[in-house]
Amino acid sequence: MRKFSYYSSTLILLLIKLIGVFGEFPEDVVRCHHSDSECLLKTSQYILNKYPKGLRSLNLIPFDPLHIKSFIIERNPESPVNVELKLTNVDLLGLSNTTITNITYKSKHFLIRGLAANFVGRNFLEGFIPKIELKDNYSAEGQVLMLPLAGKGRMRIVCHNITFRFGFDLHPVEKSGQTFAQINHIKLQATPELVNFKFDGLFHDDKTMEDDVNKLLNDNWLLIYKEMDGSVTKSVSLIIQKLVNGAFSKYPYEDYFLK
């Protein structure tokens, strides 16, 4: 009787574990083969468009709007945009309107459509976003194009028609005898067609100076963006890494794909 009870308990625990691993995978999310890039594109697009408020069954946190507690663009004395810009409690809006156009991985000297099945090679996501908006609180001090800049208040930065390429490596993580995935060595390249800036509260609310500086920023948006690009894309890359790794932590890597 004890033996039967032992095996019954073991079976129940096994079933609970299996339900936890497989039973919660969302039925409406289509799984694909690693090499089926068309299917991967459709599934990625579906998740982006349908679940901007997150998807608990995939450990996906809300991403549109994406709340960013803080990040800093540091001063660079060698740059014409020598300003320290602190952003706090800001929201990034527009990610759910992303269109994924290509999913590939590089194996040795070849670029192959799909995702790497064996954690070997560099992976790439390419796409287009019609508009990204970053807004809320800032503080700034420094110089822009030789003009002193200081202020604190609300801000709004809008990037239009962005093409991007997001590169990453897949890294295996062993947990409880199963292989999970994490992404690392991330790099985001983003090119907007236009950027608009609006900073309130510059020069202690001197409206004339504020308008002049905002006009200067917008007239020279390409130069400003190029100087800010590295810090901004690095911060956004780390946020995307956290989002993806959270989702990949839910199930073993192979369970996201068809066998």
PDB file of C-alpha atoms in Angstrom:
ATOM      1  CA  MET A   1       0.000   0.000   0.000  1.00  0.00           C
ATOM      2  CA  ARG A   2       2.851   2.374   0.831  1.00  0.00           C
ATOM      3  CA  LYS A   3       4.469   1.525  -2.485  1.00  0.00           C
ATOM      4  CA  PHE A   4       1.225   2.324  -4.336  1.00  0.00           C
ATOM      5  CA  SER A   5       0.910   5.597  -2.405  1.00  0.00           C
ATOM      6  CA  TYR A   6       4.493   6.515  -3.306  1.00  0.00           C
ATOM      7  CA  TYR A   7       3.957   5.902  -7.011  1.00  0.00           C
ATOM      8  CA  SER A   8       0.616   7.746  -6.931  1.00  0.00           C
ATOM      9  CA  SER A   9       2.233  10.781  -5.332  1.00  0.00           C
ATOM     10  CA  THR A  10       5.065  10.692  -7.861  1.00  0.00           C
ATOM     11  CA  LEU A  11       2.590  10.481 -10.736  1.00  0.00           C
ATOM     12  CA  ILE A  12       0.561  13.412  -9.394  1.00  0.00           C
ATOM     13  CA  LEU A  13       3.693  15.547  -9.034  1.00  0.00           C
ATOM     14  CA  LEU A  14       4.746  14.645 -12.560  1.00  0.00           C
ATOM     15  CA  LEU A  15       1.320  15.594 -13.936  1.00  0.00           C
ATOM     16  CA  ILE A  16       1.404  18.906 -12.087  1.00  0.00           C
ATOM     17  CA  LYS A  17       4.820  19.611 -13.561  1.00  0.00           C
ATOM     18  CA  LEU A  18       3.658  18.721 -17.071  1.00  0.00           C
ATOM     19  CA  ILE A  19       0.581  20.927 -16.737  1.00  0.00           C
ATOM     20  CA  GLY A  20       2.769  23.785 -15.561  1.00  0.00           C
ATOM     21  CA  VAL A  21       5.088  23.387 -18.536  1.00  0.00           C
ATOM     22  CA  PHE A  22       2.662  22.652 -21.362  1.00  0.00           C
ATOM     23  CA  GLY A  23      -0.872  23.414 -20.261  1.00  0.00           C
ATOM     24  CA  GLU A  24      -0.606  27.189 -20.029  1.00  0.00           C
ATOM     25  CA  PHE A  25       0.890  27.857 -23.464  1.00  0.00           C
ATOM     26  CA  PRO A  26      -1.625  30.197 -25.141  1.00  0.00           C
ATOM     27  CA  GLU A  27      -3.741  28.340 -27.668  1.00  0.00           C
ATOM     28  CA  ASP A  28      -3.983  31.294 -30.043  1.00  0.00           C
ATOM     29  CA  VAL A  29      -0.191  31.657 -30.384  1.00  0.00           C
ATOM     30  CA  VAL A  30       0.925  29.498 -33.312  1.00  0.00           C
ATOM     31  CA  ARG A  31       4.157  27.556 -32.828  1.00  0.00           C
ATOM     32  CA  CYS A  32       6.534  27.247 -35.771  1.00  0.00           C
ATOM     33  CA  HIS A  33       9.536  25.264 -36.926  1.00  0.00           C
ATOM     34  CA  HIS A  34      12.844  27.057 -36.322  1.00  0.00           C
ATOM     35  CA  SER A  35      13.424  27.373 -40.065  1.00  0.00           C
ATOM     36  CA  ASP A  36       9.899  28.495 -41.009  1.00  0.00           C
ATOM     37  CA  SER A  37      10.551  32.223 -41.238  1.00  0.00           C
ATOM     38  CA  GLU A  38       7.098  33.017 -42.653  1.00  0.00           C
ATOM     39  CA  CYS A  39       5.406  31.367 -39.682  1.00  0.00           C
ATOM     40  CA  LEU A  40       7.814  33.044 -37.246  1.00  0.00           C
ATOM     41  CA  LEU A  41       7.046  36.426 -38.808  1.00  0.00           C
ATOM     42  CA  LYS A  42       3.292  35.892 -38.483  1.00  0.00           C
ATOM     43  CA  THR A  43       3.511  34.695 -34.869  1.00  0.00           C
ATOM     44  CA  SER A  44       5.813  37.557 -33.845  1.00  0.00           C
ATOM     45  CA  GLN A  45       3.503  40.026 -35.554  1.00  0.00           C
ATOM     46  CA  TYR A  46       0.447  38.515 -33.879  1.00  0.00           C
ATOM     47  CA  ILE A  47       1.946  38.823 -30.387  1.00  0.00           C
ATOM     48  CA  LEU A  48       3.095  42.410 -31.004  1.00  0.00           C
ATOM     49  CA  ASN A  49      -0.308  43.513 -32.283  1.00  0.00           C
ATOM     50  CA  LYS A  50      -2.574  41.592 -29.894  1.00  0.00           C
ATOM     51  CA  TYR A  51      -0.731  41.633 -26.569  1.00  0.00           C
ATOM     52  CA  PRO A  52       0.740  45.124 -25.982  1.00  0.00           C
ATOM     53  CA  LYS A  53      -0.634  44.918 -22.421  1.00  0.00           C
ATOM     54  CA  GLY A  54       1.334  41.723 -21.803  1.00  0.00           C
ATOM     55  CA  LEU A  55       0.642  37.994 -21.838  1.00  0.00           C
ATOM     56  CA  ARG A  56       0.989  36.264 -18.483  1.00  0.00           C
ATOM     57  CA  SER A  57       1.097  32.752 -19.951  1.00  0.00           C
ATOM     58  CA  LEU A  58       4.300  33.730 -21.780  1.00  0.00           C
ATOM     59  CA  ASN A  59       5.756  35.889 -18.979  1.00  0.00           C
ATOM     60  CA  LEU A  60       5.453  38.845 -21.354  1.00  0.00           C
ATOM     61  CA  ILE A  61       5.163  42.135 -19.485  1.00  0.00           C
ATOM     62  CA  PRO A  62       3.270  45.154 -20.919  1.00  0.00           C
ATOM     63  CA  PHE A  63       5.295  46.840 -23.652  1.00  0.00           C
ATOM     64  CA  ASP A  64       2.996  49.502 -25.150  1.00  0.00           C
ATOM     65  CA  PRO A  65       3.225  51.820 -23.449  1.00  0.00           C
ATOM     66  CA  LEU A  66       6.563  50.635 -22.115  1.00  0.00           C
ATOM     67  CA  HIS A  67       7.350  52.330 -18.816  1.00  0.00           C
ATOM     68  CA  ILE A  68      10.985  53.252 -18.269  1.00  0.00           C
ATOM     69  CA  LYS A  69      11.905  54.199 -14.731  1.00  0.00           C
ATOM     70  CA  SER A  70      15.013  56.135 -15.716  1.00  0.00           C
ATOM     71  CA  PHE A  71      17.946  56.405 -18.043  1.00  0.00           C
ATOM     72  CA  ILE A  72      20.682  58.966 -18.585  1.00  0.00           C
ATOM     73  CA  ILE A  73      22.363  60.337 -21.681  1.00  0.00           C
ATOM     74  CA  GLU A  74      25.770  61.449 -20.418  1.00  0.00           C
ATOM     75  CA  ARG A  75      27.759  64.507 -21.434  1.00  0.00           C
ATOM     76  CA  ASN A  76      30.410  64.234 -24.133  1.00  0.00           C
ATOM     77  CA  PRO A  77      32.823  67.206 -24.264  1.00  0.00           C
ATOM     78  CA  GLU A  78      33.944  66.139 -27.757  1.00  0.00           C
ATOM     79  CA  SER A  79      30.409  66.310 -29.133  1.00  0.00           C
ATOM     80  CA  PRO A  80      28.409  69.319 -30.387  1.00  0.00           C
ATOM     81  CA  VAL A  81      25.612  67.870 -28.236  1.00  0.00           C
ATOM     82  CA  ASN A  82      27.425  68.067 -24.898  1.00  0.00           C
ATOM     83  CA  VAL A  83      24.458  67.687 -22.572  1.00  0.00           C
ATOM     84  CA  GLU A  84      23.475  65.438 -19.691  1.00  0.00           C
ATOM     85  CA  LEU A  85      19.864  64.425 -20.200  1.00  0.00           C
ATOM     86  CA  LYS A  86      18.099  62.541 -17.414  1.00  0.00           C
ATOM     87  CA  LEU A  87      14.771  60.905 -18.216  1.00  0.00           C
ATOM     88  CA  THR A  88      12.635  59.650 -15.331  1.00  0.00           C
ATOM     89  CA  ASN A  89       9.327  57.774 -15.301  1.00  0.00           C
ATOM     90  CA  VAL A  90       8.938  58.095 -19.056  1.00  0.00           C
ATOM     91  CA  ASP A  91       6.703  56.098 -21.384  1.00  0.00           C
ATOM     92  CA  LEU A  92       7.697  54.696 -24.760  1.00  0.00           C
ATOM     93  CA  LEU A  93       4.685  54.371 -27.044  1.00  0.00           C
ATOM     94  CA  GLY A  94       4.272  52.712 -30.433  1.00  0.00           C
ATOM     95  CA  LEU A  95       6.025  49.338 -30.197  1.00  0.00           C
ATOM     96  CA  SER A  96       2.781  47.443 -30.870  1.00  0.00           C
ATOM     97  CA  ASN A  97       2.698  48.993 -34.355  1.00  0.00           C
ATOM     98  CA  THR A  98       5.997  47.345 -35.270  1.00  0.00           C
ATOM     99  CA  THR A  99       6.123  45.370 -38.504  1.00  0.00           C
ATOM    100  CA  ILE A 100       8.684  42.548 -38.462  1.00  0.00           C
ATOM    101  CA  THR A 101      10.011  42.124 -42.007  1.00  0.00           C
ATOM    102  CA  ASN A 102      12.776  39.555 -41.595  1.00  0.00           C
ATOM    103  CA  ILE A 103      14.044  36.946 -39.113  1.00  0.00           C
ATOM    104  CA  THR A 104      17.438  35.416 -39.900  1.00  0.00           C
ATOM    105  CA  TYR A 105      20.534  33.919 -38.319  1.00  0.00           C
ATOM    106  CA  LYS A 106      24.122  33.818 -39.477  1.00  0.00           C
ATOM    107  CA  SER A 107      25.814  30.425 -39.404  1.00  0.00           C
ATOM    108  CA  LYS A 108      29.477  30.611 -40.396  1.00  0.00           C
ATOM    109  CA  HIS A 109      29.393  32.628 -43.629  1.00  0.00           C
ATOM    110  CA  PHE A 110      25.731  32.109 -44.499  1.00  0.00           C
ATOM    111  CA  LEU A 111      22.630  34.128 -43.609  1.00  0.00           C
ATOM    112  CA  ILE A 112      19.714  31.719 -43.116  1.00  0.00           C
ATOM    113  CA  ARG A 113      16.031  32.530 -42.677  1.00  0.00           C
ATOM    114  CA  GLY A 114      14.566  31.523 -39.307  1.00  0.00           C
ATOM    115  CA  LEU A 115      16.012  31.197 -35.798  1.00  0.00           C
ATOM    116  CA  ALA A 116      19.011  29.143 -34.733  1.00  0.00           C
ATOM    117  CA  ALA A 117      17.889  25.794 -33.316  1.00  0.00           C
ATOM    118  CA  ASN A 118      21.191  24.895 -31.643  1.00  0.00           C
ATOM    119  CA  PHE A 119      22.216  28.233 -30.074  1.00  0.00           C
ATOM    120  CA  VAL A 120      24.949  28.656 -32.707  1.00  0.00           C
ATOM    121  CA  GLY A 121      25.144  31.776 -34.856  1.00  0.00           C
ATOM    122  CA  ARG A 122      24.045  35.387 -34.721  1.00  0.00           C
ATOM    123  CA  ASN A 123      20.304  36.118 -34.921  1.00  0.00           C
ATOM    124  CA  PHE A 124      18.693  39.192 -36.492  1.00  0.00           C
ATOM    125  CA  LEU A 125      15.246  40.788 -36.413  1.00  0.00           C
ATOM    126  CA  GLU A 126      14.551  43.503 -38.952  1.00  0.00           C
ATOM    127  CA  GLY A 127      11.501  45.694 -39.213  1.00  0.00           C
ATOM    128  CA  PHE A 128       9.732  49.023 -39.418  1.00  0.00           C
ATOM    129  CA  ILE A 129       7.886  51.211 -36.886  1.00  0.00           C
ATOM    130  CA  PRO A 130       5.742  54.102 -38.189  1.00  0.00           C
ATOM    131  CA  LYS A 131       6.047  56.177 -35.006  1.00  0.00           C
ATOM    132  CA  ILE A 132       7.722  55.924 -31.615  1.00  0.00           C
ATOM    133  CA  GLU A 133       7.008  58.487 -28.908  1.00  0.00           C
ATOM    134  CA  LEU A 134       9.010  59.031 -25.732  1.00  0.00           C
ATOM    135  CA  LYS A 135       7.393  61.384 -23.248  1.00  0.00           C
ATOM    136  CA  ASP A 136       7.190  62.722 -19.696  1.00  0.00           C
ATOM    137  CA  ASN A 137       9.873  63.924 -17.274  1.00  0.00           C
ATOM    138  CA  TYR A 138      13.386  65.181 -17.970  1.00  0.00           C
ATOM    139  CA  SER A 139      16.177  67.325 -16.612  1.00  0.00           C
ATOM    140  CA  ALA A 140      18.984  68.653 -18.801  1.00  0.00           C
ATOM    141  CA  GLU A 141      22.188  70.613 -18.417  1.00  0.00           C
ATOM    142  CA  GLY A 142      24.966  71.326 -20.896  1.00  0.00           C
ATOM    143  CA  GLN A 143      25.414  72.743 -24.378  1.00  0.00           C
ATOM    144  CA  VAL A 144      23.789  72.017 -27.738  1.00  0.00           C
ATOM    145  CA  LEU A 145      25.572  73.444 -30.802  1.00  0.00           C
ATOM    146  CA  MET A 146      27.430  75.878 -28.517  1.00  0.00           C
ATOM    147  CA  LEU A 147      24.160  77.123 -27.000  1.00  0.00           C
ATOM    148  CA  PRO A 148      23.821  76.688 -23.209  1.00  0.00           C
ATOM    149  CA  LEU A 149      20.914  74.460 -22.296  1.00  0.00           C
ATOM    150  CA  ALA A 150      19.332  73.946 -18.893  1.00  0.00           C
ATOM    151  CA  GLY A 151      15.885  72.920 -17.817  1.00  0.00           C
ATOM    152  CA  LYS A 152      13.556  70.555 -16.057  1.00  0.00           C
ATOM    153  CA  GLY A 153       9.994  69.554 -16.847  1.00  0.00           C
ATOM    154  CA  ARG A 154       8.000  67.623 -19.428  1.00  0.00           C
ATOM    155  CA  MET A 155       9.338  66.529 -22.772  1.00  0.00           C
ATOM    156  CA  ARG A 156       8.218  64.725 -25.919  1.00  0.00           C
ATOM    157  CA  ILE A 157      10.452  63.093 -28.529  1.00  0.00           C
ATOM    158  CA  VAL A 158       8.783  61.557 -31.592  1.00  0.00           C
ATOM    159  CA  CYS A 159      10.629  59.407 -34.146  1.00  0.00           C
ATOM    160  CA  HIS A 160       8.902  58.801 -37.482  1.00  0.00           C
ATOM    161  CA  ASN A 161       9.228  55.890 -39.928  1.00  0.00           C
ATOM    162  CA  ILE A 162      11.995  53.956 -38.185  1.00  0.00           C
ATOM    163  CA  THR A 163      13.760  51.049 -39.838  1.00  0.00           C
ATOM    164  CA  PHE A 164      15.649  48.828 -37.421  1.00  0.00           C
ATOM    165  CA  ARG A 165      17.861  45.780 -37.089  1.00  0.00           C
ATOM    166  CA  PHE A 166      18.144  43.982 -33.754  1.00  0.00           C
ATOM    167  CA  GLY A 167      21.027  41.517 -33.422  1.00  0.00           C
ATOM    168  CA  PHE A 168      21.424  39.007 -30.603  1.00  0.00           C
ATOM    169  CA  ASP A 169      22.958  35.674 -29.612  1.00  0.00           C
ATOM    170  CA  LEU A 170      20.944  32.834 -28.088  1.00  0.00           C
ATOM    171  CA  HIS A 171      22.524  31.399 -24.952  1.00  0.00           C
ATOM    172  CA  PRO A 172      21.453  28.060 -23.388  1.00  0.00           C
ATOM    173  CA  VAL A 173      20.575  28.012 -19.679  1.00  0.00           C
ATOM    174  CA  GLU A 174      20.176  24.670 -17.920  1.00  0.00           C
ATOM    175  CA  LYS A 175      17.447  24.469 -15.266  1.00  0.00           C
ATOM    176  CA  SER A 176      16.089  21.286 -13.684  1.00  0.00           C
ATOM    177  CA  GLY A 177      17.512  19.167 -16.471  1.00  0.00           C
ATOM    178  CA  GLN A 178      15.952  21.276 -19.231  1.00  0.00           C
ATOM    179  CA  THR A 179      17.428  23.832 -21.610  1.00  0.00           C
ATOM    180  CA  PHE A 180      16.027  27.348 -21.552  1.00  0.00           C
ATOM    181  CA  ALA A 181      17.172  30.300 -23.657  1.00  0.00           C
ATOM    182  CA  GLN A 182      18.417  33.785 -22.976  1.00  0.00           C
ATOM    183  CA  ILE A 183      19.483  36.441 -25.438  1.00  0.00           C
ATOM    184  CA  ASN A 184      22.727  38.353 -24.981  1.00  0.00           C
ATOM    185  CA  HIS A 185      25.331  40.347 -26.942  1.00  0.00           C
ATOM    186  CA  ILE A 186      22.489  42.543 -28.129  1.00  0.00           C
ATOM    187  CA  LYS A 187      22.788  45.399 -30.602  1.00  0.00           C
ATOM    188  CA  LEU A 188      20.036  47.661 -31.912  1.00  0.00           C
ATOM    189  CA  GLN A 189      20.455  49.805 -35.011  1.00  0.00           C
ATOM    190  CA  ALA A 190      17.608  52.229 -35.685  1.00  0.00           C
ATOM    191  CA  THR A 191      17.259  54.843 -38.421  1.00  0.00           C
ATOM    192  CA  PRO A 192      14.340  57.310 -38.318  1.00  0.00           C
ATOM    193  CA  GLU A 193      13.127  59.394 -41.241  1.00  0.00           C
ATOM    194  CA  LEU A 194      12.436  62.359 -38.954  1.00  0.00           C
ATOM    195  CA  VAL A 195      12.663  63.236 -35.248  1.00  0.00           C
ATOM    196  CA  ASN A 196      10.670  65.972 -33.464  1.00  0.00           C
ATOM    197  CA  PHE A 197      11.688  67.410 -30.080  1.00  0.00           C
ATOM    198  CA  LYS A 198       9.605  69.378 -27.579  1.00  0.00           C
ATOM    199  CA  PHE A 199      11.051  70.322 -24.186  1.00  0.00           C
ATOM    200  CA  ASP A 200       9.009  72.400 -21.730  1.00  0.00           C
ATOM    201  CA  GLY A 201      10.557  74.212 -18.780  1.00  0.00           C
ATOM    202  CA  LEU A 202      13.792  75.332 -20.449  1.00  0.00           C
ATOM    203  CA  PHE A 203      15.570  78.379 -18.986  1.00  0.00           C
ATOM    204  CA  HIS A 204      13.151  78.667 -16.064  1.00  0.00           C
ATOM    205  CA  ASP A 205      10.137  78.833 -18.398  1.00  0.00           C
ATOM    206  CA  ASP A 206      11.537  81.669 -20.501  1.00  0.00           C
ATOM    207  CA  LYS A 207       9.127  81.099 -23.398  1.00  0.00           C
ATOM    208  CA  THR A 208      11.185  82.931 -26.009  1.00  0.00           C
ATOM    209  CA  MET A 209      14.383  81.022 -25.206  1.00  0.00           C
ATOM    210  CA  GLU A 210      12.441  77.781 -24.928  1.00  0.00           C
ATOM    211  CA  ASP A 211      10.909  78.208 -28.385  1.00  0.00           C
ATOM    212  CA  ASP A 212      14.281  79.146 -29.878  1.00  0.00           C
ATOM    213  CA  VAL A 213      15.994  76.054 -28.459  1.00  0.00           C
ATOM    214  CA  ASN A 214      13.205  73.719 -29.547  1.00  0.00           C
ATOM    215  CA  LYS A 215      13.412  75.196 -33.055  1.00  0.00           C
ATOM    216  CA  LEU A 216      17.185  74.712 -33.039  1.00  0.00           C
ATOM    217  CA  LEU A 217      16.782  71.069 -32.001  1.00  0.00           C
ATOM    218  CA  ASN A 218      14.187  70.376 -34.677  1.00  0.00           C
ATOM    219  CA  ASP A 219      16.098  72.199 -37.420  1.00  0.00           C
ATOM    220  CA  ASN A 220      19.147  70.051 -36.582  1.00  0.00           C
ATOM    221  CA  TRP A 221      17.316  66.852 -35.663  1.00  0.00           C
ATOM    222  CA  LEU A 222      19.603  64.542 -37.650  1.00  0.00           C
ATOM    223  CA  LEU A 223      22.754  65.752 -35.913  1.00  0.00           C
ATOM    224  CA  ILE A 224      21.047  65.645 -32.508  1.00  0.00           C
ATOM    225  CA  TYR A 225      19.751  62.133 -33.127  1.00  0.00           C
ATOM    226  CA  LYS A 226      23.143  60.827 -34.235  1.00  0.00           C
ATOM    227  CA  GLU A 227      24.729  62.143 -31.058  1.00  0.00           C
ATOM    228  CA  MET A 228      21.988  60.655 -28.831  1.00  0.00           C
ATOM    229  CA  ASP A 229      21.587  57.440 -30.804  1.00  0.00           C
ATOM    230  CA  GLY A 230      24.160  55.302 -28.983  1.00  0.00           C
ATOM    231  CA  SER A 231      22.826  55.982 -25.484  1.00  0.00           C
ATOM    232  CA  VAL A 232      19.161  55.678 -26.456  1.00  0.00           C
ATOM    233  CA  THR A 233      19.465  52.474 -28.501  1.00  0.00           C
ATOM    234  CA  LYS A 234      21.607  50.882 -25.788  1.00  0.00           C
ATOM    235  CA  SER A 235      18.956  51.619 -23.149  1.00  0.00           C
ATOM    236  CA  VAL A 236      16.127  50.380 -25.375  1.00  0.00           C
ATOM    237  CA  SER A 237      18.158  47.249 -26.239  1.00  0.00           C
ATOM    238  CA  LEU A 238      18.515  46.360 -22.568  1.00  0.00           C
ATOM    239  CA  ILE A 239      14.773  46.793 -22.066  1.00  0.00           C
ATOM    240  CA  ILE A 240      14.017  44.545 -25.057  1.00  0.00           C
ATOM    241  CA  GLN A 241      16.485  41.996 -23.696  1.00  0.00           C
ATOM    242  CA  LYS A 242      14.618  41.955 -20.386  1.00  0.00           C
ATOM    243  CA  LEU A 243      11.273  41.523 -22.182  1.00  0.00           C
ATOM    244  CA  VAL A 244      12.469  38.631 -24.340  1.00  0.00           C
ATOM    245  CA  ASN A 245      14.365  36.860 -21.562  1.00  0.00           C
ATOM    246  CA  GLY A 246      11.289  37.077 -19.359  1.00  0.00           C
ATOM    247  CA  ALA A 247       9.257  35.326 -22.037  1.00  0.00           C
ATOM    248  CA  PHE A 248      11.954  32.716 -22.674  1.00  0.00           C
ATOM    249  CA  SER A 249      12.141  31.911 -18.951  1.00  0.00           C
ATOM    250  CA  LYS A 250       8.621  30.438 -18.975  1.00  0.00           C
ATOM    251  CA  TYR A 251       9.254  27.271 -21.015  1.00  0.00           C
ATOM    252  CA  PRO A 252      12.238  25.252 -22.255  1.00  0.00           C
ATOM    253  CA  TYR A 253      13.457  26.667 -25.561  1.00  0.00           C
ATOM    254  CA  GLU A 254      12.280  23.728 -27.681  1.00  0.00           C
ATOM    255  CA  ASP A 255       8.708  24.061 -26.361  1.00  0.00           C
ATOM    256  CA  TYR A 256       8.278  27.319 -28.263  1.00  0.00           C
ATOM    257  CA  PHE A 257       8.676  25.495 -31.568  1.00  0.00           C
ATOM    258  CA  LEU A 258       7.230  22.589 -33.508  1.00  0.00           C
ATOM    259  CA  LYS A 259       9.375  19.485 -33.465  1.00  0.00           C
TER     260      LYS A 259
END
